[in-house]
Coordinates of C-alpha atoms and ligand atoms in Angstrom, one line a residue:
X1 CA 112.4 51.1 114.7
X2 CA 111.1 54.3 116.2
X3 CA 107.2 54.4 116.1
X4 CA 104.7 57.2 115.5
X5 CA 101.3 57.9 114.9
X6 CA 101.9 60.1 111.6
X7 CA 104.4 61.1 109.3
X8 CA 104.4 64.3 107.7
X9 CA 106.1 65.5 104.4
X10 CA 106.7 69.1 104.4
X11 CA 106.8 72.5 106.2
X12 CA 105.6 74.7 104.3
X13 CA 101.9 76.1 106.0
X14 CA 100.0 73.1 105.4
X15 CA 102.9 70.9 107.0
X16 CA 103.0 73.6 110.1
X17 CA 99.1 73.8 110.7
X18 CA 98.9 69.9 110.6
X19 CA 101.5 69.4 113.1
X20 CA 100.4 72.2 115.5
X21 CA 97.0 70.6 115.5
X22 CA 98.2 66.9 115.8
X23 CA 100.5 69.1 118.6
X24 CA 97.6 70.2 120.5
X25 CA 95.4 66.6 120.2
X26 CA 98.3 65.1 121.8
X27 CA 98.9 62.8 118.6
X28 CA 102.7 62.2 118.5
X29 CA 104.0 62.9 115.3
X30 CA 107.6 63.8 112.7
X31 CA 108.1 65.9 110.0
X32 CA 110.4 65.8 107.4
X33 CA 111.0 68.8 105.4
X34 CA 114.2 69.1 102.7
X35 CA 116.4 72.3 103.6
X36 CA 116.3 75.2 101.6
X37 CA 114.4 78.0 100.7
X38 CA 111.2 76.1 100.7
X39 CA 107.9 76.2 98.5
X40 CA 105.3 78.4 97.9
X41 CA 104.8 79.5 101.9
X42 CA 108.2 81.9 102.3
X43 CA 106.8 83.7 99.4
X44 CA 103.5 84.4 100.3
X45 CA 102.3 88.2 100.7
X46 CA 100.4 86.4 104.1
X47 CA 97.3 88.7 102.7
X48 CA 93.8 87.3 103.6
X49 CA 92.1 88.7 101.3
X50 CA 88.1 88.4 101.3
X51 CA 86.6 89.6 97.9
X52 CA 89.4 88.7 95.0
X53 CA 88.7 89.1 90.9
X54 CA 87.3 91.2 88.6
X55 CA 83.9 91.1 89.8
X56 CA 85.0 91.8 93.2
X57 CA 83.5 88.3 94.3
X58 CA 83.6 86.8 98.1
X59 CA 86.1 83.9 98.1
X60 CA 85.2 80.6 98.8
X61 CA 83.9 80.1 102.6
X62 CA 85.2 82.9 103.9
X63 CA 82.9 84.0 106.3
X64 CA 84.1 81.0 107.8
X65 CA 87.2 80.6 107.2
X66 CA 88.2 84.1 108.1
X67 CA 87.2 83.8 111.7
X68 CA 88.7 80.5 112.2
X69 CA 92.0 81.9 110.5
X70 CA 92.2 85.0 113.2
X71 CA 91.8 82.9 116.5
X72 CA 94.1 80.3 115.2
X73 CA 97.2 82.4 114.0
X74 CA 96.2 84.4 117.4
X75 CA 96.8 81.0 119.2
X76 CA 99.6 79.7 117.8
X77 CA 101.3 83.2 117.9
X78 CA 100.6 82.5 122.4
X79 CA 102.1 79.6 121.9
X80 CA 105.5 80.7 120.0
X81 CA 105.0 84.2 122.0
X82 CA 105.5 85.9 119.0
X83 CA 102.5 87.6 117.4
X84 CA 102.2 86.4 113.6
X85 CA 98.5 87.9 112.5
X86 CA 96.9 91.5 112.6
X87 CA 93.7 92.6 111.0
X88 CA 94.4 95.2 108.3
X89 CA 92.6 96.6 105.3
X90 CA 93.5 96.7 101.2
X91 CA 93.0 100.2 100.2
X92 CA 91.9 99.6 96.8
X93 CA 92.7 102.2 93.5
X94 CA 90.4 101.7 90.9
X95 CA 92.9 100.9 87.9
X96 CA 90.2 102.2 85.3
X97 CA 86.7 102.6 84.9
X98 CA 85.3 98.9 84.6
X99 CA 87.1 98.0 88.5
X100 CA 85.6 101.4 89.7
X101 CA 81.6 100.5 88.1
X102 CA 82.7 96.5 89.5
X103 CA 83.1 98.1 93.1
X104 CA 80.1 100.6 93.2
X105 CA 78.2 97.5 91.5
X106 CA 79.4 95.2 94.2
X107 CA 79.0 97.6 97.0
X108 CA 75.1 98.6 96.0
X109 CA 74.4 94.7 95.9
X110 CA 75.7 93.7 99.2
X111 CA 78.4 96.0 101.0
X112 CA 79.7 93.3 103.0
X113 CA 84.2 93.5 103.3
X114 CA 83.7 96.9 101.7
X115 CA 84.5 100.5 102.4
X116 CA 83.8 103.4 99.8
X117 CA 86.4 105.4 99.9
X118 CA 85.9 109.0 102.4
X119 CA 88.3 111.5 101.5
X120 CA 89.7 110.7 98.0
X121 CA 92.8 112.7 98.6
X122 CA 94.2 110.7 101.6
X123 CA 96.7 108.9 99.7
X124 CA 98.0 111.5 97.5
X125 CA 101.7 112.0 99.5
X126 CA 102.5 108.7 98.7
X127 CA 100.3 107.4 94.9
X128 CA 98.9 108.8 91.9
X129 CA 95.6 107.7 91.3
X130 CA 92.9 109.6 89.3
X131 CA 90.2 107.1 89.3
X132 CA 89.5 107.3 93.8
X133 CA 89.5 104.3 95.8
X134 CA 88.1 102.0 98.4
X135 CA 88.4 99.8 101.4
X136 CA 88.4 96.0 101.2
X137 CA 88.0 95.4 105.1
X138 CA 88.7 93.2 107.2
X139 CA 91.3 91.6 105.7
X140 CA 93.9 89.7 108.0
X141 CA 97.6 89.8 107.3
X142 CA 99.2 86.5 108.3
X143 CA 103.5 87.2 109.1
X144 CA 104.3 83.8 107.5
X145 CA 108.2 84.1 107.6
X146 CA 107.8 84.2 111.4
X147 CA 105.3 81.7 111.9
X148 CA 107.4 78.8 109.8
X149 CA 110.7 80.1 111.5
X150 CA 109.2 80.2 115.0
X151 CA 107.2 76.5 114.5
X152 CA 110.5 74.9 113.2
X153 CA 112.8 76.3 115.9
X154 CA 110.0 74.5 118.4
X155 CA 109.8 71.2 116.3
X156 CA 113.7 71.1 116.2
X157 CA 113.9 71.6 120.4
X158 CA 111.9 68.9 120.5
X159 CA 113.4 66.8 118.6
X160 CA 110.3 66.1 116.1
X161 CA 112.1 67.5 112.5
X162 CA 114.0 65.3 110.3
X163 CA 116.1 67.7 107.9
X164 CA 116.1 65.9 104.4
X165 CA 114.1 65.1 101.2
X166 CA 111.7 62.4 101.6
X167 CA 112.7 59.6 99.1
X168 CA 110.2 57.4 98.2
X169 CA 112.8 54.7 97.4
X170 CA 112.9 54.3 101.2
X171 CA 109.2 54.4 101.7
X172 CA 107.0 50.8 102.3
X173 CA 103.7 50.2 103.5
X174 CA 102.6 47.4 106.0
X175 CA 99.2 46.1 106.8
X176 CA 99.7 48.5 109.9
X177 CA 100.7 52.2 108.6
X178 CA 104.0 52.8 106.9
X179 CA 107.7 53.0 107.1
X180 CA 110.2 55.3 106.1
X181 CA 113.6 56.0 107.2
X182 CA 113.4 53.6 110.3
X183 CA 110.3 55.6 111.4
X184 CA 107.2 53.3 111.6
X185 CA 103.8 55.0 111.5
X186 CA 100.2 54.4 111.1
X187 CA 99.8 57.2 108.8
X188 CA 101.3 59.3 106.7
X189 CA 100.3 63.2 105.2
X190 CA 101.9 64.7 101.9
X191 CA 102.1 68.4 102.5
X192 CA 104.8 68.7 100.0
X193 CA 103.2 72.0 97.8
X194 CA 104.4 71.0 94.2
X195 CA 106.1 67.9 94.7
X196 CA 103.0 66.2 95.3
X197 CA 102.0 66.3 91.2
X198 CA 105.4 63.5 91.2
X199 CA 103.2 61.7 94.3
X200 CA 103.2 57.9 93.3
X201 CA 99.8 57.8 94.8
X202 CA 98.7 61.3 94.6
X203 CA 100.0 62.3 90.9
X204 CA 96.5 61.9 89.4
X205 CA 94.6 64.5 90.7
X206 CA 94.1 67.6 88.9
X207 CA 96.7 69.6 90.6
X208 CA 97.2 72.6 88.1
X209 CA 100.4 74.8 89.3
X210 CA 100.9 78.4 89.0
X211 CA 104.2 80.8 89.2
X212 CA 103.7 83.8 90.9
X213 CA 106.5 85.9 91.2
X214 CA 107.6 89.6 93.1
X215 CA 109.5 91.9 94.6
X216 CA 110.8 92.3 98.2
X217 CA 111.3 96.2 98.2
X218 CA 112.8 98.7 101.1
X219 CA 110.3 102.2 101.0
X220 CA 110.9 104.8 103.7
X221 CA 108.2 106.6 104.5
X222 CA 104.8 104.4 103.3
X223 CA 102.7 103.8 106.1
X224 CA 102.6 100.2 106.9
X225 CA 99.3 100.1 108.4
X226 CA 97.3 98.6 105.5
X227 CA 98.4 97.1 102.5
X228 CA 97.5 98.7 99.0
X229 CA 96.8 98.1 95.2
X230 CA 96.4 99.2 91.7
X231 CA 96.1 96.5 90.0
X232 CA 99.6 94.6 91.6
X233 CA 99.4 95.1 95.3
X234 CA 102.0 96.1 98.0
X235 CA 101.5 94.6 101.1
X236 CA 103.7 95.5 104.7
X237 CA 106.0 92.4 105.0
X238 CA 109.0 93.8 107.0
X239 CA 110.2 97.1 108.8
X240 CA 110.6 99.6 105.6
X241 CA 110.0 96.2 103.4
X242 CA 106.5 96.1 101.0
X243 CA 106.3 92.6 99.6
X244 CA 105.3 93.6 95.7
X245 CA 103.1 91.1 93.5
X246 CA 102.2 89.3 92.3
X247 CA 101.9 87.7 88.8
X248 CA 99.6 84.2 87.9
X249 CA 100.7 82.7 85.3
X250 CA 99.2 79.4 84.2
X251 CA 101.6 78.8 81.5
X252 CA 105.4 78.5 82.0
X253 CA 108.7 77.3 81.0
X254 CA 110.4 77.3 84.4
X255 CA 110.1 78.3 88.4
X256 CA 113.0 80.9 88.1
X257 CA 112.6 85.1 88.5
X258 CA 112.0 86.6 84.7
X259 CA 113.3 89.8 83.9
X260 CA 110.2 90.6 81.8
X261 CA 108.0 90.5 85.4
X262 CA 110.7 92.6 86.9
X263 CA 110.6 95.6 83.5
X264 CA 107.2 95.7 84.4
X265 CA 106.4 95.3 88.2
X266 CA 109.4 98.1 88.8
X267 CA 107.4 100.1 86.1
X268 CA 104.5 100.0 87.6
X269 CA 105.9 101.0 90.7
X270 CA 107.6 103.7 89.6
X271 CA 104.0 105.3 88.0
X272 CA 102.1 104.6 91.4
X273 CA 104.3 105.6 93.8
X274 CA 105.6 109.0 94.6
X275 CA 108.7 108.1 97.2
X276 CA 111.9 106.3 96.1
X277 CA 112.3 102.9 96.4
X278 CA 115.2 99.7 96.4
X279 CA 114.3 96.4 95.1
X280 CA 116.0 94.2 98.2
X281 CA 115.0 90.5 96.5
X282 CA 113.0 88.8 93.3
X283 CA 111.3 85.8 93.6
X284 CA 109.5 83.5 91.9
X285 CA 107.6 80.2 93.5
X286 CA 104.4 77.8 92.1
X287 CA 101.4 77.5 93.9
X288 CA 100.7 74.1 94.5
X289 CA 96.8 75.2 92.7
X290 CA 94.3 72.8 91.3
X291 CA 92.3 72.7 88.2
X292 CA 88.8 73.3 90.2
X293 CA 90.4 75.7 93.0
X294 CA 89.7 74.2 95.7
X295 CA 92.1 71.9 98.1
X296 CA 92.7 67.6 98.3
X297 CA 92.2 66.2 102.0
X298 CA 92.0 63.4 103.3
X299 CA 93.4 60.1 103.1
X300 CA 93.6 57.8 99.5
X301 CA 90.6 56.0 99.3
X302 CA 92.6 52.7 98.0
X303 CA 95.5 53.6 100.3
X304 CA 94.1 54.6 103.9
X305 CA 97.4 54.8 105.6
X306 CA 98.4 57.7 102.9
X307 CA 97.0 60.8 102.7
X308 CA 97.3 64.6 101.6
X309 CA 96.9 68.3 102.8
X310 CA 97.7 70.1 99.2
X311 CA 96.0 72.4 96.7
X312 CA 95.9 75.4 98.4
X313 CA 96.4 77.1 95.5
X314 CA 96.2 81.3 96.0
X315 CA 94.8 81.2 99.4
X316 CA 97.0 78.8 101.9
X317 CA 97.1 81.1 104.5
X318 CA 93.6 80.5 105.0
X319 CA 92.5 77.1 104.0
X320 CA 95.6 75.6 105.6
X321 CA 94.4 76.3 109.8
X322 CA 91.2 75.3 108.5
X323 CA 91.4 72.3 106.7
X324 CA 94.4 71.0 108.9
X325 CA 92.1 71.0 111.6
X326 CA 89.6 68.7 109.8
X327 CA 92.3 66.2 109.1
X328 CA 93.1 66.2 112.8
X329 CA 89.4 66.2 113.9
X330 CA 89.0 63.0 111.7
X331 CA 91.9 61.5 113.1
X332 CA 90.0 62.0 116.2
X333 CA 86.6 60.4 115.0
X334 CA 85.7 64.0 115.5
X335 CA 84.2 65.0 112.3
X336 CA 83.9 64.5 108.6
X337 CA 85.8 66.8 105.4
X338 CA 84.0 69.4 103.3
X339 CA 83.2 67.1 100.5
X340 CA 84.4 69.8 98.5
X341 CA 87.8 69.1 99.4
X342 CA 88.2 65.4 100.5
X343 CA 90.7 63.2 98.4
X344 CA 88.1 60.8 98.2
X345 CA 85.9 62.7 96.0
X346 CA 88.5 61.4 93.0
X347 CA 88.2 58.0 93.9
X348 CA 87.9 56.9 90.1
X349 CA 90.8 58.9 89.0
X350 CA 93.2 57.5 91.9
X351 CA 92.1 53.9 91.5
X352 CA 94.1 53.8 88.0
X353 CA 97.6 53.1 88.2
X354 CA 100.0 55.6 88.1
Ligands
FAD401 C1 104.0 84.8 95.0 C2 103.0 84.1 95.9 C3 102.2 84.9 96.7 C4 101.2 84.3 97.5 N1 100.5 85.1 98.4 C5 99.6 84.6 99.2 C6 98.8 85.4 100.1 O1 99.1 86.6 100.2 N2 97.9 84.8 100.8 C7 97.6 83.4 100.8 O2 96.7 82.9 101.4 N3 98.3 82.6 99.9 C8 99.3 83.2 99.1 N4 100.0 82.4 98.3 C9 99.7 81.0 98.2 C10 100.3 80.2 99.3 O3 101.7 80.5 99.3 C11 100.1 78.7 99.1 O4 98.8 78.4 99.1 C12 100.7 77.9 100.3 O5 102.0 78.4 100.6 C13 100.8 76.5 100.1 O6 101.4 75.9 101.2 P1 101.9 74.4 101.3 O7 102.3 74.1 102.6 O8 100.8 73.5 100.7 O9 103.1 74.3 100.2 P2 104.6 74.9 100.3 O10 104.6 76.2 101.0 O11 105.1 74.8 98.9 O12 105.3 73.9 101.3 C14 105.8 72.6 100.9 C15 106.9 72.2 101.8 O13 107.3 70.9 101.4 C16 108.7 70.8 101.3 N5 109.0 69.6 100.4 C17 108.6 69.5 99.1 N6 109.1 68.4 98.6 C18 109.7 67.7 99.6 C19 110.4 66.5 99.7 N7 110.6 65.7 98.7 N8 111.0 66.2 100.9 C20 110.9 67.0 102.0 N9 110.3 68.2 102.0 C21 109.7 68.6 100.8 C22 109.2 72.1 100.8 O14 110.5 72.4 101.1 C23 108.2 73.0 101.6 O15 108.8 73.4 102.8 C24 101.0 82.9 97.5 C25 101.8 82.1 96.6 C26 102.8 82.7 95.9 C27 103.7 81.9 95.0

């Protein structure tokens, strides 16, 4: 039996941060993650986005998550040599009157991530706008496509990915950790996105997915130096290619591209932009998003060999470095979880059986 000190289910950014962490504490470790065009991660914009919503509010943590996000993409982009974060800005057109009063209001009560717009006819060559616009700055812009490519090609040299779909048919515990596959382990993390809600031991919490889907479209011409929105954004996401999204829907029949998001996203397009345009892909994916918006970490408070790195919901790119980091530190003896986001906060909930 091959032994390790954790297990981990999936490579999506939660699986990737957790390992490059567990990487760098020098606690050995395996993934498995099922072939294919993954979960929520290869869709992502990669936008870090600091003030989201109608009322233009600061997300969640973010003056600290946003610094801990750029030195650790900056890292691990050294360590793949391949840079996979820059600092950018959202140029912001007001889509009517109530998101143009929601940024003056904003701005006058506390200007922090924000820019009035300077000369309002900047944009004009490429967008029709009549109602002006303004900065949303910093923002970062994470390349996640490279990040998950360059990170698997490392863990497969080194011989620490196992290709396939965890079945829990093959999965036992012991007093000592768990075994799956002929892999024994002390622990093991779930950073399988949406599977988890079919988690045996996780299904209870309040996970609450939502489909986003978008456009992958090829525009010659549109500066690629900040990412821009009206409502739907268009963010830089390969040479001549603006990732175009997204929508949020809460309620759903399937995970699949709908041609009623595609009517509208190309319409939109076409009345915001002024160059032509070619719609290279259309996607559709669930965030793996909980009923109180924010994550589940930690370990199962009746199960202490099992635990989760899940929920990120609409912002993975920054809660995933973050809060992989705490699971790693704890491992460690290092440090405790936000209480905000540790499992063990729904200790009632996962005590009943599934
Ligand atoms: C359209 C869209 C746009 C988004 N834009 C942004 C953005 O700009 N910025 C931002 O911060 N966030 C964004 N998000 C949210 C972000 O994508 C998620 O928060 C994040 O990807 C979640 O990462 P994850 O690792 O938890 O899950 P996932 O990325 O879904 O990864 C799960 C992994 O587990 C694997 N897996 C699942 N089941 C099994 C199994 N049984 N066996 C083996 N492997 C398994 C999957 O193959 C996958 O690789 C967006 C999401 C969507 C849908």
């Amino acid at each position: 039996m091959e032994e390790t000190e954790l297990l981990i289910v999936g490579q999506g950014l939660a699986g990737t941060w957790l390992s490059f962490w567990l990487y760098k504490a020098g606690i050995p470790f395996k993934l498995i993650d099922q072939p294919g065009p993954g979960g929520a991660s290869l869709r992502a914009a990669g936008l870090i986005n600091p003030v989201t919503g109608r009322r233009m509010v600061t997300t969640w943590m973010i003056d600290e998550l946003m610094p801990f996000a750029s030195k650790a993409y900056q890292e691990v982009g050294k360590f793949l040599d391949e840079p996979v974060i820059t600092e950018t800005s959202l140029i912001d057109f007001f889509p009517n009157v109530q998101m143009l009063q929601a940024f003056q209001k904003r701005y006058a009560e506390n200007p922090a991530y924000l820019l009035p717009g300077g000369n309002q006819e900047k944009f004009t060559e490429w967008f029709r706008y009549d109602l002006g616009w303004g900065s949303i700055q910093p923002c970062l812009l994470v390349n996640v496509e490279k990040l998950l490519a360059g990170w698997r090609n490392w863990l497969k040299k080194n011989n620490l990915i196992i290709e396939s779909g965890f079945d829990f048919s093959d999965f036992r515990q012991d007093p000592e950790g768990v075994d799956y596959a002929g892999i024994h382990a002390r622990y093991i993390v779930f950073c399988d996105g949406k599977s988890s809600v079919k988690n045996p031991y996780f299904g209870k919490l309040p996970f609450a997915l939502n489909k986003g889907e978008g456009l992958l479209v090829e525009i010659k011409g549109l500066p690629a130096t900040q990412s821009y929105k009206k409502g739907m954004s268009l963010v830089p996401y390969r040479e001549n290619i603006f990732w175009l999204g997204s929508s949020y829907e809460w309620s759903f029949g399937d995970d699949l591209p709908s041609e009623k998001f595609r009517t509208g996203a190309e319409n939109w397009l076409r009345g915001f932009l002024k160059l032509p345009y070619r719609v290279v892909e259309h996607f559709a994916a669930l965030r793996p998003a909980t009923l109180e918006r924010r994550p589940f970490v930690g370990f199962h408070p009746a199960f202490p060999h099992i635990g989760m790195l899940n929920g990120m919901g609409t912002k993975g790119c920054s809660l995933a470095p973050y809060f992989a980091r705490q699971l790693v530190d704890t491992l460690k003896g290092e440090g405790t979880i936000n209480t905000l986001a540790v499992i063990s906060r729904f200790e009632k909930i996962l005590a009943r059986p599934y």
